[in-house]
Amino acid sequence: METIVVFGLGLIGGSMALALKNENRMLIGVDNNETNANKALELGIVNRLGTLQDVANADVVIVAVPVNFAPELTLKVLDLINPKTLVFDVGSVKSAICKAVKNHPKRINFVAAHPIAGTEYSGPEAAFKQLFINKKNIICESNKSGNIFLKKALNLFDALQMTTTFMEAKAHDRHIAYVSHLSHISSFMLGKTVLEIEKDEKSIFTMAGSGFASTVRLSKSSPSTWTPIFIQNKDNILKSLEEYIKNLNQFKELLKQEAEADLYKSMKSTHHLKNILSEIK
Amino acid sequence: METIVVFGLGLIGGSMALALKNENRMLIGVDNNETNANKALELGIVNRLGTLQDVANADVVIVAVPVNFAPELTLKVLDLINPKTLVFDVGSVKSAICKAVKNHPKRINFVAAHPIAGTEYSGPEAAFKQLFINKKNIICESNKSGNIFLKKALNLFDALQMTTTFMEAKAHDRHIAYVSHLSHISSFMLGKTVLEIEKDEKSIFTMAGSGFASTVRLSKSSPSTWTPIFIQNKDNILKSLEEYIKNLNQFKELLKQEAEADLYKSMKSTHHLKNILSEIK
């Protein structure tokens, strides 16, 4: 019987527990939020609830708590595990956690992972076991993980039907700012802008169609998850945000001048995305 | 046999022709783009291709050309039709066309409509007859349309399974800037920002997930359709764009200061959208 302890029973941790659960595995869940913990147990996401002490007898520990809590928790877990235990996290920012564990005597037991999967929903009720199928996983600083632990982690991600790519933590954080974090901010602020105007224009949402719904979908994401991600990846996000705002301002100026050809060109330039997006699962 | 002439055989005009086509209706298509016109005929979207002169014998004329061509074309159509013909447009901006036809002797034959439906694809190949089912339609300045024509138009939109709401053209254009036009710009510029950074960071799209795909989906929309829409609704869009940029700048400042509680609050404020979005088809 393999014992897996999962910290954080929300969308990601809960889905991972559901996807890995089978008759040969004991899933133990830990969540500071008692309501969520009980909900996860009730939904059959884990076999039982536990505490930090359970990691001493675990084969695998999954850290799926918000990124501001993950580095400290991972250090505590590494202190308590036996030498054969694999520990991995699933956070959307990788530099801070890699830096935190850097000099831990059990650094080799740790794998820094980012399974790129999610929905705009959160909490154990949002968890489902197919979440990771055909999605991408990034492992950072893999040379700092022991081979046996890296292999064990890769086997688990294979079982989740994910494709894993390797990357330095700094490159990961720089890239993910553009293709994930910025999308969330643009969506949150679009939602905010439209809600503000709705105060004066009550009927505005009777006109919202599927295009609006798609663009603001991410604004339904959990602020508790995303606030610490934005803060932890601040420098990269500020850079991407500045470039986004610069492009919006340029577009605004072109529109002011009714510069038809330039507006057209500016939009046409993104059409290369068609091919890229068709490959995104 | 009812004769319907459709100008513009792209996503909207083509889908409408497909949805209305039956054994009692003759659908005649007109499109300046010869390739598109032939494609529409080949795909069975219309029964035959025609010219402006065909409107003289039409029961219904649908103007589904880009909004910069629609006012002038509608005036020409109104000049040529017989007194019983219904003419309606489907454009995403309504003030300009309402103003153009205002004093035409056959103004009562015209209905200014905006069926709010679409996808990010364009051209006759993108057309499909279910596009309008359960979607919203807006009719503007309905008091300027003759009762018989308004009724006929409503019957057609009912046949498309749309729900129609009535609105003044100015209110329509102000609202739609927020819930549709701004979404398109935010998406186009997000795509542009990420493509620009990709020049230096080649592997960036290996990390793009479904959240990114959803947020930039609209950037695949046709620049030929959207450039004239943005220009025609310039004043309203500039206002919405300024508010959006203001919110992004505020968010950027909060992030710079790592103002955790305020960032959280700013994102939490959009959560009311959850309920609204769940009602959007």
Coordinates of C-alpha atoms in Angstrom, one line a residue:
Chain A
M1 CA 0.0 0.0 0.0
E2 CA 1.4 3.3 -1.1
T3 CA 0.7 6.3 1.2
I4 CA 0.2 9.7 -0.4
V5 CA -0.3 12.9 1.7
V6 CA -1.9 15.8 -0.1
F7 CA -1.7 19.3 1.4
G8 CA -4.4 21.6 0.0
L9 CA -7.6 19.9 -1.1
G10 CA -8.8 22.5 -3.6
L11 CA -9.1 22.3 -7.4
I12 CA -5.5 21.1 -8.1
G13 CA -4.8 19.1 -4.9
G14 CA -8.3 17.6 -4.9
S15 CA -8.1 16.6 -8.6
M16 CA -4.7 15.1 -8.2
A17 CA -5.9 13.0 -5.2
L18 CA -8.9 11.8 -7.2
A19 CA -6.8 11.0 -10.3
L20 CA -4.2 9.0 -8.2
K21 CA -6.6 7.2 -5.9
N22 CA -6.8 3.5 -6.4
E23 CA -7.1 0.3 -4.3
N24 CA -3.3 0.2 -3.8
R25 CA -3.0 3.8 -2.5
M26 CA -4.0 5.4 0.7
L27 CA -4.7 9.1 0.2
I28 CA -4.5 11.3 3.3
G29 CA -5.7 14.9 3.0
V30 CA -4.6 18.0 5.0
D31 CA -6.3 21.3 4.6
N32 CA -6.3 24.3 7.1
N33 CA -9.8 25.1 6.0
E34 CA -11.9 22.6 8.0
T35 CA -15.0 23.0 5.8
N36 CA -13.0 22.2 2.7
A37 CA -11.2 19.3 4.5
N38 CA -14.5 17.7 5.5
K39 CA -16.0 18.3 2.1
A40 CA -13.1 16.6 0.5
L41 CA -13.5 13.6 2.8
E42 CA -17.3 13.5 2.2
L43 CA -16.7 13.6 -1.6
G44 CA -14.3 10.7 -1.4
I45 CA -11.4 12.7 -2.7
V46 CA -9.2 11.3 0.1
N47 CA -9.4 8.1 2.3
R48 CA -8.9 10.0 5.5
L49 CA -7.9 13.4 6.9
G50 CA -4.5 13.8 8.5
T51 CA -1.9 16.2 9.9
L52 CA 1.6 17.3 9.2
Q53 CA 2.9 14.3 11.2
D54 CA 1.5 11.9 8.6
V55 CA 4.3 12.8 6.2
A56 CA 6.7 10.7 8.4
N57 CA 5.1 7.5 7.0
A58 CA 4.3 8.8 3.5
D59 CA 5.7 7.5 0.2
V60 CA 4.7 10.7 -1.6
V61 CA 3.8 14.2 -0.4
I62 CA 2.0 16.6 -2.6
V63 CA 2.1 20.3 -1.7
A64 CA -0.9 22.0 -3.3
V65 CA -1.4 25.0 -1.0
P66 CA -1.4 28.6 -2.2
V67 CA 2.1 29.7 -3.3
N68 CA 2.7 32.0 -0.3
F69 CA 2.4 29.0 2.1
A70 CA 4.2 26.4 -0.1
P71 CA 7.9 27.2 0.6
E72 CA 7.6 27.1 4.4
L73 CA 5.3 24.1 4.4
T74 CA 7.7 22.2 2.0
L75 CA 10.6 22.9 4.4
K76 CA 8.7 21.5 7.3
V77 CA 7.7 18.4 5.3
L78 CA 11.3 17.8 4.2
D79 CA 12.3 18.0 7.8
L80 CA 9.9 15.2 8.8
I81 CA 10.0 12.7 5.9
N82 CA 12.0 9.5 5.7
P83 CA 14.8 9.3 3.1
K84 CA 12.7 7.5 0.5
T85 CA 9.8 9.9 0.4
L86 CA 9.1 12.0 -2.8
V87 CA 7.8 15.5 -2.2
F88 CA 6.6 17.7 -5.0
D89 CA 4.7 20.9 -5.3
V90 CA 2.3 22.1 -8.0
G91 CA 2.6 25.9 -7.7
S92 CA 2.3 28.4 -10.5
V93 CA 5.5 30.2 -9.5
K94 CA 8.7 28.2 -9.2
S95 CA 11.7 30.5 -8.2
A96 CA 10.7 31.2 -4.6
I97 CA 10.1 27.5 -3.7
C98 CA 13.3 26.4 -5.5
K99 CA 15.2 29.1 -3.6
A100 CA 13.7 28.1 -0.2
V101 CA 14.6 24.4 -0.4
K102 CA 17.9 25.0 -2.1
N103 CA 20.1 24.1 0.8
H104 CA 17.9 21.6 2.6
P105 CA 19.7 18.4 3.3
K106 CA 16.8 16.5 1.7
R107 CA 16.7 18.7 -1.4
I108 CA 17.1 15.6 -3.6
N109 CA 13.7 14.3 -2.3
F110 CA 11.9 17.4 -3.8
V111 CA 10.7 17.9 -7.3
A112 CA 9.5 21.4 -8.3
A113 CA 6.5 20.9 -10.6
H114 CA 3.8 23.0 -12.3
P115 CA 1.1 20.9 -13.8
I116 CA -0.5 23.5 -16.1
A117 CA -4.2 22.7 -15.7
G118 CA -7.1 24.4 -14.0
T119 CA -10.5 25.8 -14.4
E120 CA -12.0 29.0 -13.2
Y121 CA -13.6 27.2 -10.3
S122 CA -12.0 26.4 -6.9
G123 CA -12.4 24.3 -3.8
P124 CA -12.9 20.5 -3.4
E125 CA -16.3 20.6 -5.2
A126 CA -14.5 21.8 -8.3
A127 CA -12.0 18.9 -8.3
F128 CA -12.4 16.2 -11.0
K129 CA -10.0 13.4 -11.9
Q130 CA -9.7 14.1 -15.6
L131 CA -8.3 17.6 -15.0
F132 CA -4.8 16.8 -16.0
I133 CA -5.4 14.5 -19.0
N134 CA -3.4 15.7 -22.1
K135 CA -2.2 18.8 -20.3
K136 CA 1.4 20.0 -19.9
N137 CA 3.6 19.7 -16.8
I138 CA 6.8 21.7 -16.2
I139 CA 9.5 20.5 -13.9
C140 CA 12.0 23.0 -12.8
E141 CA 15.6 22.6 -11.6
S142 CA 15.4 18.9 -12.2
N143 CA 19.2 18.5 -11.8
K144 CA 18.7 19.3 -8.1
S145 CA 16.3 16.4 -7.6
G146 CA 17.6 12.9 -7.1
N147 CA 17.2 10.5 -10.1
I148 CA 15.0 8.1 -8.2
F149 CA 12.7 10.9 -7.0
L150 CA 12.5 12.5 -10.4
K151 CA 11.7 9.2 -12.0
K152 CA 9.0 8.5 -9.4
A153 CA 7.5 12.0 -10.0
L154 CA 7.5 11.4 -13.8
N155 CA 5.7 8.1 -13.4
L156 CA 3.0 9.9 -11.4
F157 CA 2.6 12.6 -14.0
D158 CA 2.5 10.0 -16.7
A159 CA -0.2 8.3 -14.8
L160 CA -2.1 11.6 -14.9
Q161 CA -1.6 11.5 -18.7
M162 CA 0.5 14.7 -18.7
T163 CA 3.5 15.6 -20.9
T164 CA 6.4 16.9 -18.9
T165 CA 8.9 19.5 -20.1
F166 CA 12.0 20.7 -18.1
M167 CA 12.9 24.3 -17.5
E168 CA 14.9 26.6 -15.2
A169 CA 12.7 28.2 -12.5
K170 CA 13.5 31.7 -13.7
A171 CA 12.6 31.0 -17.3
H172 CA 9.4 29.3 -16.1
D173 CA 8.3 32.3 -14.1
R174 CA 9.1 34.8 -16.9
H175 CA 7.2 32.8 -19.5
I176 CA 4.2 31.9 -17.3
A177 CA 3.7 35.6 -16.5
Y178 CA 2.8 36.1 -20.1
V179 CA 0.8 33.0 -21.0
S180 CA -1.1 32.6 -17.7
H181 CA -0.7 35.3 -15.1
L182 CA -1.3 38.2 -17.5
S183 CA -4.4 36.5 -18.9
H184 CA -5.9 36.3 -15.4
I185 CA -5.2 40.0 -14.8
S186 CA -6.6 41.1 -18.1
S187 CA -9.7 39.1 -17.4
F188 CA -10.2 40.3 -13.8
M189 CA -9.8 43.9 -14.9
L190 CA -12.1 43.5 -17.9
G191 CA -14.8 42.1 -15.5
K192 CA -14.2 45.0 -13.1
T193 CA -14.5 47.6 -15.8
V194 CA -17.7 46.2 -17.1
L195 CA -19.2 45.8 -13.6
E196 CA -18.3 49.4 -12.8
I197 CA -20.2 50.8 -15.8
E198 CA -23.1 48.4 -15.1
K199 CA -23.9 50.5 -12.0
D200 CA -25.2 53.2 -14.4
E201 CA -26.2 51.0 -17.3
K202 CA -28.4 48.4 -15.7
S203 CA -29.3 46.5 -18.8
I204 CA -25.8 46.0 -20.0
F205 CA -25.5 42.3 -19.4
T206 CA -28.6 41.5 -21.4
M207 CA -26.3 42.2 -24.3
A208 CA -23.3 40.0 -23.2
G209 CA -22.6 37.2 -25.6
S210 CA -20.3 34.2 -25.7
G211 CA -17.3 36.4 -26.6
F212 CA -17.5 38.4 -23.5
A213 CA -18.1 35.2 -21.4
S214 CA -14.9 33.7 -22.8
T215 CA -12.8 36.7 -22.2
V216 CA -13.9 37.2 -18.6
R217 CA -14.1 33.5 -17.7
L218 CA -10.8 33.6 -15.7
S219 CA -12.1 36.5 -13.6
K220 CA -14.1 33.9 -11.7
S221 CA -10.9 32.3 -10.5
S222 CA -10.1 32.3 -6.8
P223 CA -8.6 35.6 -5.4
S224 CA -7.1 33.6 -2.6
T225 CA -5.1 31.5 -5.0
W226 CA -4.2 34.3 -7.4
T227 CA -3.2 37.2 -5.0
P228 CA -0.1 35.3 -3.7
I229 CA 0.8 34.1 -7.2
F230 CA 0.8 37.7 -8.5
I231 CA 2.9 38.9 -5.5
Q232 CA 5.4 36.1 -5.7
N233 CA 5.9 36.6 -9.5
K234 CA 5.7 40.4 -9.2
D235 CA 8.7 41.5 -11.3
N236 CA 7.8 39.3 -14.3
I237 CA 4.1 40.2 -14.1
L238 CA 4.8 44.0 -13.8
K239 CA 6.9 43.7 -17.0
S240 CA 4.2 41.9 -18.9
L241 CA 1.5 44.2 -17.6
E242 CA 3.5 47.2 -18.7
E243 CA 3.8 45.8 -22.2
Y244 CA 0.1 45.0 -22.3
I245 CA -0.9 48.5 -21.2
K246 CA 1.6 50.0 -23.8
N247 CA -0.1 48.0 -26.6
L248 CA -3.6 49.0 -25.4
N249 CA -2.5 52.7 -25.3
Q250 CA -1.1 52.4 -28.8
F251 CA -4.3 50.9 -30.0
K252 CA -6.2 53.7 -28.3
E253 CA -4.1 56.3 -30.1
L254 CA -4.6 54.6 -33.5
L255 CA -8.3 54.5 -32.9
K256 CA -8.4 58.2 -31.9
Q257 CA -6.8 59.0 -35.2
E258 CA -9.0 56.5 -37.0
A259 CA -5.8 55.1 -38.5
E260 CA -7.7 52.3 -40.3
A261 CA -4.7 50.6 -42.0
D262 CA -2.7 50.6 -38.8
L263 CA -5.5 49.2 -36.7
Y264 CA -6.1 46.5 -39.2
K265 CA -2.3 45.7 -39.2
S266 CA -2.2 45.6 -35.4
M267 CA -5.0 43.1 -35.3
K268 CA -3.8 41.1 -38.2
S269 CA -0.4 40.6 -36.5
T270 CA -2.0 38.3 -33.9
H271 CA -3.4 35.9 -36.5
H272 CA -0.4 33.7 -36.2
L273 CA -2.0 32.7 -32.9
K274 CA -4.6 30.7 -34.8
N275 CA -2.2 27.9 -35.4
I276 CA -0.7 28.1 -32.0
L277 CA -4.0 28.0 -30.2
S278 CA -5.3 25.1 -32.3
E279 CA -2.6 23.0 -30.5
I280 CA -3.6 24.1 -27.0
K281 CA -5.6 21.5 -25.2
Chain B
M1 CA -42.1 31.4 -52.8
E2 CA -40.4 34.0 -50.6
T3 CA -37.3 35.7 -52.0
I4 CA -34.6 36.7 -49.6
V5 CA -31.5 38.6 -50.7
V6 CA -28.5 38.4 -48.4
F7 CA -25.6 40.9 -48.8
G8 CA -22.4 39.6 -47.3
L9 CA -22.0 35.8 -47.1
G10 CA -19.6 35.6 -44.2
L11 CA -20.2 34.1 -40.7
I12 CA -23.3 36.2 -39.9
G13 CA -24.9 36.5 -43.3
G14 CA -24.0 33.0 -44.3
S15 CA -25.4 31.5 -41.1
M16 CA -28.6 33.5 -41.4
A17 CA -29.1 32.3 -45.0
L18 CA -28.5 28.7 -43.8
A19 CA -30.9 29.0 -40.9
L20 CA -33.7 30.6 -43.0
K21 CA -33.3 28.4 -46.1
N22 CA -36.2 26.0 -46.8
E23 CA -38.2 24.7 -49.7
N24 CA -40.5 27.8 -49.6
R25 CA -37.7 30.3 -49.8
M26 CA -35.3 31.4 -52.5
L27 CA -32.1 32.6 -51.0
I28 CA -30.0 34.9 -53.3
G29 CA -26.5 35.8 -52.1
V30 CA -24.4 38.9 -53.0
D31 CA -20.8 39.3 -52.0
N32 CA -18.1 41.6 -53.4
N33 CA -15.6 39.0 -52.7
E34 CA -16.0 36.6 -55.6
T35 CA -14.2 33.7 -53.9
N36 CA -16.5 34.0 -50.9
A37 CA -19.5 34.3 -53.1
N38 CA -18.6 31.1 -55.1
K39 CA -17.8 29.3 -51.9
A40 CA -21.2 30.2 -50.4
L41 CA -22.9 28.9 -53.5
E42 CA -20.8 25.7 -53.5
L43 CA -21.6 25.1 -49.8
G44 CA -25.3 25.4 -50.5
I45 CA -25.6 28.5 -48.3
V46 CA -27.7 30.3 -51.0
N47 CA -29.7 29.0 -54.0
R48 CA -28.0 31.4 -56.4
L49 CA -25.8 34.4 -56.6
G50 CA -27.3 37.8 -57.5
T51 CA -26.7 41.5 -57.8
L52 CA -28.1 44.7 -56.2
Q53 CA -30.9 44.6 -58.8
D54 CA -32.3 41.5 -57.3
V55 CA -33.7 43.5 -54.4
A56 CA -36.4 44.9 -56.7
N57 CA -38.2 41.5 -56.5
A58 CA -37.2 40.5 -52.9
D59 CA -39.5 40.0 -50.0
V60 CA -36.7 40.4 -47.5
V61 CA -33.2 41.9 -47.8
I62 CA -30.6 41.2 -45.2
V63 CA -27.6 43.6 -45.0
A64 CA -24.7 41.6 -43.4
V65 CA -21.7 43.5 -44.9
P66 CA -19.0 45.2 -42.7
V67 CA -20.5 48.2 -40.8
N68 CA -18.5 50.8 -42.9
F69 CA -20.4 49.7 -46.0
A70 CA -23.8 49.0 -44.5
P71 CA -25.3 52.5 -44.4
E72 CA -24.6 53.3 -48.0
L73 CA -25.7 49.9 -49.2
T74 CA -28.9 50.1 -47.2
L75 CA -29.7 53.4 -48.8
K76 CA -29.2 52.0 -52.2
V77 CA -31.4 49.0 -51.3
L78 CA -34.2 51.2 -50.0
D79 CA -34.1 53.1 -53.2
L80 CA -34.7 50.0 -55.2
I81 CA -37.1 47.9 -53.2
N82 CA -40.9 47.6 -53.6
P83 CA -43.1 49.0 -50.9
K84 CA -43.7 45.6 -49.3
T85 CA -40.0 44.6 -48.8
L86 CA -38.5 44.2 -45.4
V87 CA -34.9 45.3 -45.1
F88 CA -32.8 44.7 -42.0
D89 CA -29.1 44.9 -41.1
V90 CA -27.2 42.9 -38.5
G91 CA -24.3 45.2 -37.7
S92 CA -22.6 45.6 -34.3
V93 CA -23.0 49.4 -34.3
K94 CA -26.4 51.0 -34.7
S95 CA -26.2 54.8 -34.5
A96 CA -24.5 55.4 -37.9
I97 CA -26.9 53.2 -39.9
C98 CA -30.0 54.6 -38.1
K99 CA -28.8 58.1 -38.8
A100 CA -28.1 57.3 -42.5
V101 CA -31.6 56.0 -43.2
K102 CA -33.4 58.5 -40.9
N103 CA -35.0 60.6 -43.7
H104 CA -35.3 58.0 -46.4
P105 CA -38.9 57.8 -47.8
K106 CA -38.8 54.0 -47.2
R107 CA -37.5 54.3 -43.6
I108 CA -40.5 52.3 -42.4
N109 CA -39.3 49.3 -44.4
F110 CA -36.1 49.1 -42.5
V111 CA -35.4 47.4 -39.1
A112 CA -32.1 48.1 -37.4
A113 CA -31.1 44.8 -35.8
H114 CA -28.1 43.3 -34.0
P115 CA -28.3 39.6 -33.5
I116 CA -25.6 39.1 -30.8
A117 CA -24.0 35.9 -32.0
G118 CA -20.7 35.0 -33.5
T119 CA -17.6 32.9 -33.2
E120 CA -13.9 33.9 -33.7
Y121 CA -14.1 32.4 -37.3
S122 CA -15.1 34.2 -40.4
G123 CA -16.1 33.7 -44.0
P124 CA -18.7 31.4 -45.6
E125 CA -16.9 28.2 -44.3
A126 CA -17.5 29.4 -40.8
A127 CA -21.2 29.7 -41.3
F128 CA -23.6 27.3 -39.6
K129 CA -27.3 27.3 -39.2
Q130 CA -27.4 26.9 -35.4
L131 CA -25.4 30.0 -34.7
F132 CA -28.4 32.1 -33.5
I133 CA -30.2 29.5 -31.4
N134 CA -30.9 30.8 -27.9
K135 CA -29.0 34.0 -28.5
K136 CA -30.1 37.6 -28.0
N137 CA -31.1 40.0 -30.7
I138 CA -31.4 43.8 -30.2
I139 CA -33.7 46.0 -32.4
C140 CA -33.0 49.7 -32.3
E141 CA -35.3 52.7 -33.0
S142 CA -38.2 50.2 -33.5
N143 CA -40.7 53.2 -33.5
K144 CA -39.2 54.2 -36.9
S145 CA -40.0 50.9 -38.5
G146 CA -43.5 50.2 -39.8
N147 CA -45.5 47.7 -37.7
I148 CA -45.9 45.3 -40.5
F149 CA -42.1 45.3 -41.1
L150 CA -41.2 45.1 -37.5
K151 CA -43.6 42.1 -37.1
K152 CA -42.1 40.4 -40.1
A153 CA -38.6 40.9 -38.8
L154 CA -39.6 39.6 -35.3
N155 CA -41.1 36.5 -37.0
L156 CA -37.7 35.8 -38.7
F157 CA -35.8 36.3 -35.5
D158 CA -38.2 34.0 -33.7
A159 CA -37.6 31.4 -36.5
L160 CA -33.9 31.7 -35.7
Q161 CA -34.8 31.0 -32.0
M162 CA -33.5 34.4 -30.8
T163 CA -34.9 36.6 -28.0
T164 CA -35.4 40.2 -29.1
T165 CA -35.0 43.2 -26.9
F166 CA -35.6 46.8 -27.9
M167 CA -33.2 49.7 -27.3
E168 CA -32.2 53.1 -28.5
A169 CA -29.3 53.1 -30.9
K170 CA -27.1 55.3 -28.7
A171 CA -27.7 53.1 -25.7
H172 CA -27.0 50.0 -27.7
D173 CA -23.7 51.4 -28.9
R174 CA -22.6 52.6 -25.5
H175 CA -23.4 49.2 -23.9
I176 CA -22.0 47.0 -26.6
A177 CA -18.7 48.9 -26.4
Y178 CA -18.3 47.4 -22.9
V179 CA -19.6 43.9 -23.3
S180 CA -18.3 43.1 -26.8
H181 CA -16.0 45.6 -28.4
L182 CA -13.7 46.1 -25.4
S183 CA -13.4 42.3 -25.0
H184 CA -12.2 42.0 -28.6
I185 CA -9.6 44.7 -28.1
S186 CA -8.4 43.3 -24.8
S187 CA -8.0 39.9 -26.5
F188 CA -6.3 41.3 -29.6
M189 CA -3.8 43.2 -27.5
L190 CA -3.2 40.3 -25.2
G191 CA -2.3 38.1 -28.2
K192 CA -0.1 40.9 -29.5
T193 CA 1.8 41.3 -26.2
V194 CA 2.5 37.6 -25.9
L195 CA 3.5 37.2 -29.6
E196 CA 6.0 40.1 -29.2
I197 CA 7.7 38.5 -26.2
E198 CA 7.7 35.1 -28.0
K199 CA 10.3 36.5 -30.4
D200 CA 12.8 36.3 -27.6
E201 CA 11.3 33.4 -25.6
K202 CA 10.7 30.7 -28.2
S203 CA 9.3 28.1 -26.0
I204 CA 6.6 30.3 -24.4
F205 CA 3.6 28.6 -26.0
T206 CA 4.5 25.2 -24.8
M207 CA 3.2 26.6 -21.5
A208 CA 0.0 28.0 -22.7
G209 CA -3.1 26.4 -21.2
S210 CA -6.8 26.6 -21.6
G211 CA -7.0 29.8 -19.6
F212 CA -4.8 31.6 -22.1
A213 CA -6.7 30.1 -25.0
S214 CA -10.0 31.3 -23.7
T215 CA -8.7 34.8 -23.1
V216 CA -7.2 35.3 -26.5
R217 CA -9.9 33.4 -28.4
L218 CA -11.4 36.6 -29.8
S219 CA -8.0 37.7 -31.2
K220 CA -8.7 35.2 -34.0
S221 CA -11.6 37.3 -35.2
S222 CA -11.5 39.0 -38.6
P223 CA -9.7 42.3 -38.7
S224 CA -11.8 43.2 -41.7
T225 CA -15.0 43.0 -39.7
W226 CA -13.6 44.6 -36.6
T227 CA -11.6 47.6 -37.8
P228 CA -14.7 49.4 -39.2
I229 CA -16.7 48.4 -36.0
F230 CA -14.1 50.0 -33.8
I231 CA -13.9 53.2 -35.9
Q232 CA -17.7 53.5 -36.2
N233 CA -18.1 53.2 -32.4
K234 CA -15.0 55.1 -31.6
D235 CA -16.2 57.5 -28.9
N236 CA -17.8 54.8 -26.8
I237 CA -14.9 52.4 -27.2
L238 CA -12.3 55.0 -26.3
K239 CA -14.2 55.7 -23.1
S240 CA -14.4 52.0 -22.2
L241 CA -10.7 51.5 -23.2
E242 CA -9.7 54.4 -21.0
E243 CA -11.5 52.9 -18.0
Y244 CA -10.0 49.5 -18.7
I245 CA -6.5 50.9 -18.9
K246 CA -7.1 52.9 -15.7
N247 CA -8.1 49.7 -13.9
L248 CA -5.0 47.9 -15.2
N249 CA -2.8 50.7 -14.1
Q250 CA -4.4 50.7 -10.6
F251 CA -3.8 47.0 -10.4
K252 CA -0.2 47.5 -11.4
E253 CA 0.4 50.0 -8.7
L254 CA -1.2 47.8 -6.1
L255 CA 1.0 44.9 -7.2
K256 CA 4.1 47.2 -7.1
Q257 CA 3.3 47.9 -3.5
E258 CA 2.4 44.3 -2.8
A259 CA -0.8 45.6 -1.4
E260 CA -2.2 42.1 -0.7
A261 CA -5.5 43.0 0.8
D262 CA -6.3 45.6 -1.9
L263 CA -5.3 43.2 -4.7
Y264 CA -7.6 40.6 -3.2
K265 CA -10.4 43.0 -2.9
S266 CA -10.0 44.2 -6.5
M267 CA -10.3 40.7 -7.8
K268 CA -13.1 39.7 -5.4
S269 CA -15.1 42.6 -6.6
T270 CA -15.6 40.8 -10.0
H271 CA -17.1 37.7 -8.4
H272 CA -20.6 39.0 -8.8
L273 CA -19.9 38.1 -12.5
K274 CA -20.2 34.4 -11.7
N275 CA -24.0 34.6 -11.5
I276 CA -24.2 36.9 -14.5
L277 CA -22.0 34.7 -16.7
S278 CA -23.9 31.5 -15.8
E279 CA -26.9 33.0 -17.7
I280 CA -25.0 33.8 -20.9
K281 CA -25.5 31.4 -23.6

